Coordinates of C-alpha atoms in Angstrom, one line a residue:
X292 CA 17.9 9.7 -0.1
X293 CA 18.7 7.2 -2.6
X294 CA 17.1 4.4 -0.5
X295 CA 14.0 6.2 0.1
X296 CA 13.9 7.0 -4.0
X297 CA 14.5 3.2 -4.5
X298 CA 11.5 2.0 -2.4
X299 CA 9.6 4.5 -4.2
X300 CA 10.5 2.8 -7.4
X301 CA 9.5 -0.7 -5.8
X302 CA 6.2 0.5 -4.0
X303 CA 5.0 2.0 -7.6
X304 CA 6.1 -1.5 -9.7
X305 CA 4.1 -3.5 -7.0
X306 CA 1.2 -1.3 -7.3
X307 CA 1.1 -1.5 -10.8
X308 CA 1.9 -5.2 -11.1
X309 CA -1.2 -5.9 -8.2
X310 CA -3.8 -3.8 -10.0
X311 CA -3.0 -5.4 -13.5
X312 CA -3.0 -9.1 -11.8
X313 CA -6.1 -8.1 -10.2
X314 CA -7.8 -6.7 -13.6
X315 CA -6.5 -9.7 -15.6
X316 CA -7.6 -12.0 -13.1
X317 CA -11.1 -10.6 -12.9
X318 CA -11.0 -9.2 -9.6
X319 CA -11.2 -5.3 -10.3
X320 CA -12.5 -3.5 -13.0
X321 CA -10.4 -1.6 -15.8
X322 CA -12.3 1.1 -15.9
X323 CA -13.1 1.5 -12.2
X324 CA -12.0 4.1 -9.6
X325 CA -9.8 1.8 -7.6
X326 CA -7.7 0.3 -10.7
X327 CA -7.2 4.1 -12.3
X328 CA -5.9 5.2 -8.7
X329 CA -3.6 2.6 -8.8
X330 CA -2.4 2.7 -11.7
X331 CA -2.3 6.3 -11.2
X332 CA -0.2 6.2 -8.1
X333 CA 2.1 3.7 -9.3
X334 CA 3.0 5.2 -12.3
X335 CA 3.9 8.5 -10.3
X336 CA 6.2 6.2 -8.5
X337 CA 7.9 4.8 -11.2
X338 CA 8.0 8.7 -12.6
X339 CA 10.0 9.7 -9.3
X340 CA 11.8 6.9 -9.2
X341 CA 13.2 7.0 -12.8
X342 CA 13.7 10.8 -13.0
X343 CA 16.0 10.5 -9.8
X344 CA 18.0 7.9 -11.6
X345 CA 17.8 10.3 -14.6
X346 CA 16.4 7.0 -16.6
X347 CA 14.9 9.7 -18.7
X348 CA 12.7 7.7 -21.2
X349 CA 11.2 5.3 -18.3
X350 CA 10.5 8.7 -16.6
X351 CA 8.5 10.4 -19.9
X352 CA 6.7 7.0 -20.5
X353 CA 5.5 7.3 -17.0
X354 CA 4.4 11.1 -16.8
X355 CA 2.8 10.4 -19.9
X356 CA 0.8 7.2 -18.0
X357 CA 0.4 9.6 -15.0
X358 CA -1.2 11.9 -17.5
X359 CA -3.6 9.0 -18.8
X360 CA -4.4 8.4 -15.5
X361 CA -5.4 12.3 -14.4
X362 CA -7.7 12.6 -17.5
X363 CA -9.2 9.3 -16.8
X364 CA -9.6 9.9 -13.1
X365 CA -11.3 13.3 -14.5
X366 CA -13.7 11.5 -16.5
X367 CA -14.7 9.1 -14.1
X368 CA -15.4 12.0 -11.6
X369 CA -17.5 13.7 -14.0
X370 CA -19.7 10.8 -15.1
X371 CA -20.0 10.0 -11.5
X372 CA -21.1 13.8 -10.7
X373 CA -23.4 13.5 -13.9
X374 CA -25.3 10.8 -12.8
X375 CA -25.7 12.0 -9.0
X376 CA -27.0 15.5 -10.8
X377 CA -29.6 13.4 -13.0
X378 CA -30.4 11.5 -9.8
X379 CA -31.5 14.2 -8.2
X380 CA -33.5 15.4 -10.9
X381 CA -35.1 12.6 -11.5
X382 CA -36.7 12.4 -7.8

């Protein structure tokens, strides 16, 4: 179990370190769907990872990220429905 735990951990720091390169570098958009998934995903990664190895503040700081991520993901979905609702009001 502990291997499976550990490449977890790795997955979610490689997801995390790709989508940041990728927003820093200009590929992908901070405030787009595909960046707050990935950061999303990672971050619950890192959570699992850390919580197993009872590294208890690296496990908080990354619920509270996954947290972030939800509400943001819940925003984004709603401004998205919004905008299909005004769409199809508008035709």
């Amino acid at each position: 179990m502990s291997a499976f735990i550990t490449i977890i951990g790795t997955v979610g720091a490689v997801v995390l370190l790709a989508a940041y390169a990728m927003v820093s570098s200009g590929r992908m958009s901070g405030d787009g769907l595909p960046y707050q998934l990935l950061n999303l995903g990672g971050a619950a990664a890192l959570m699992v990872n850390s919580a197993y190895h009872s590294a208890w503040p690296s496990a908080i700081l990354n619920l509270v990220w996954s947290g972030i991520g939800v509400w943001t993901l819940g925003r984004l979905v709603a401004r998205r429905a919004a905008r299909r609702r005004a769409a199809g009001s508008a035709g």
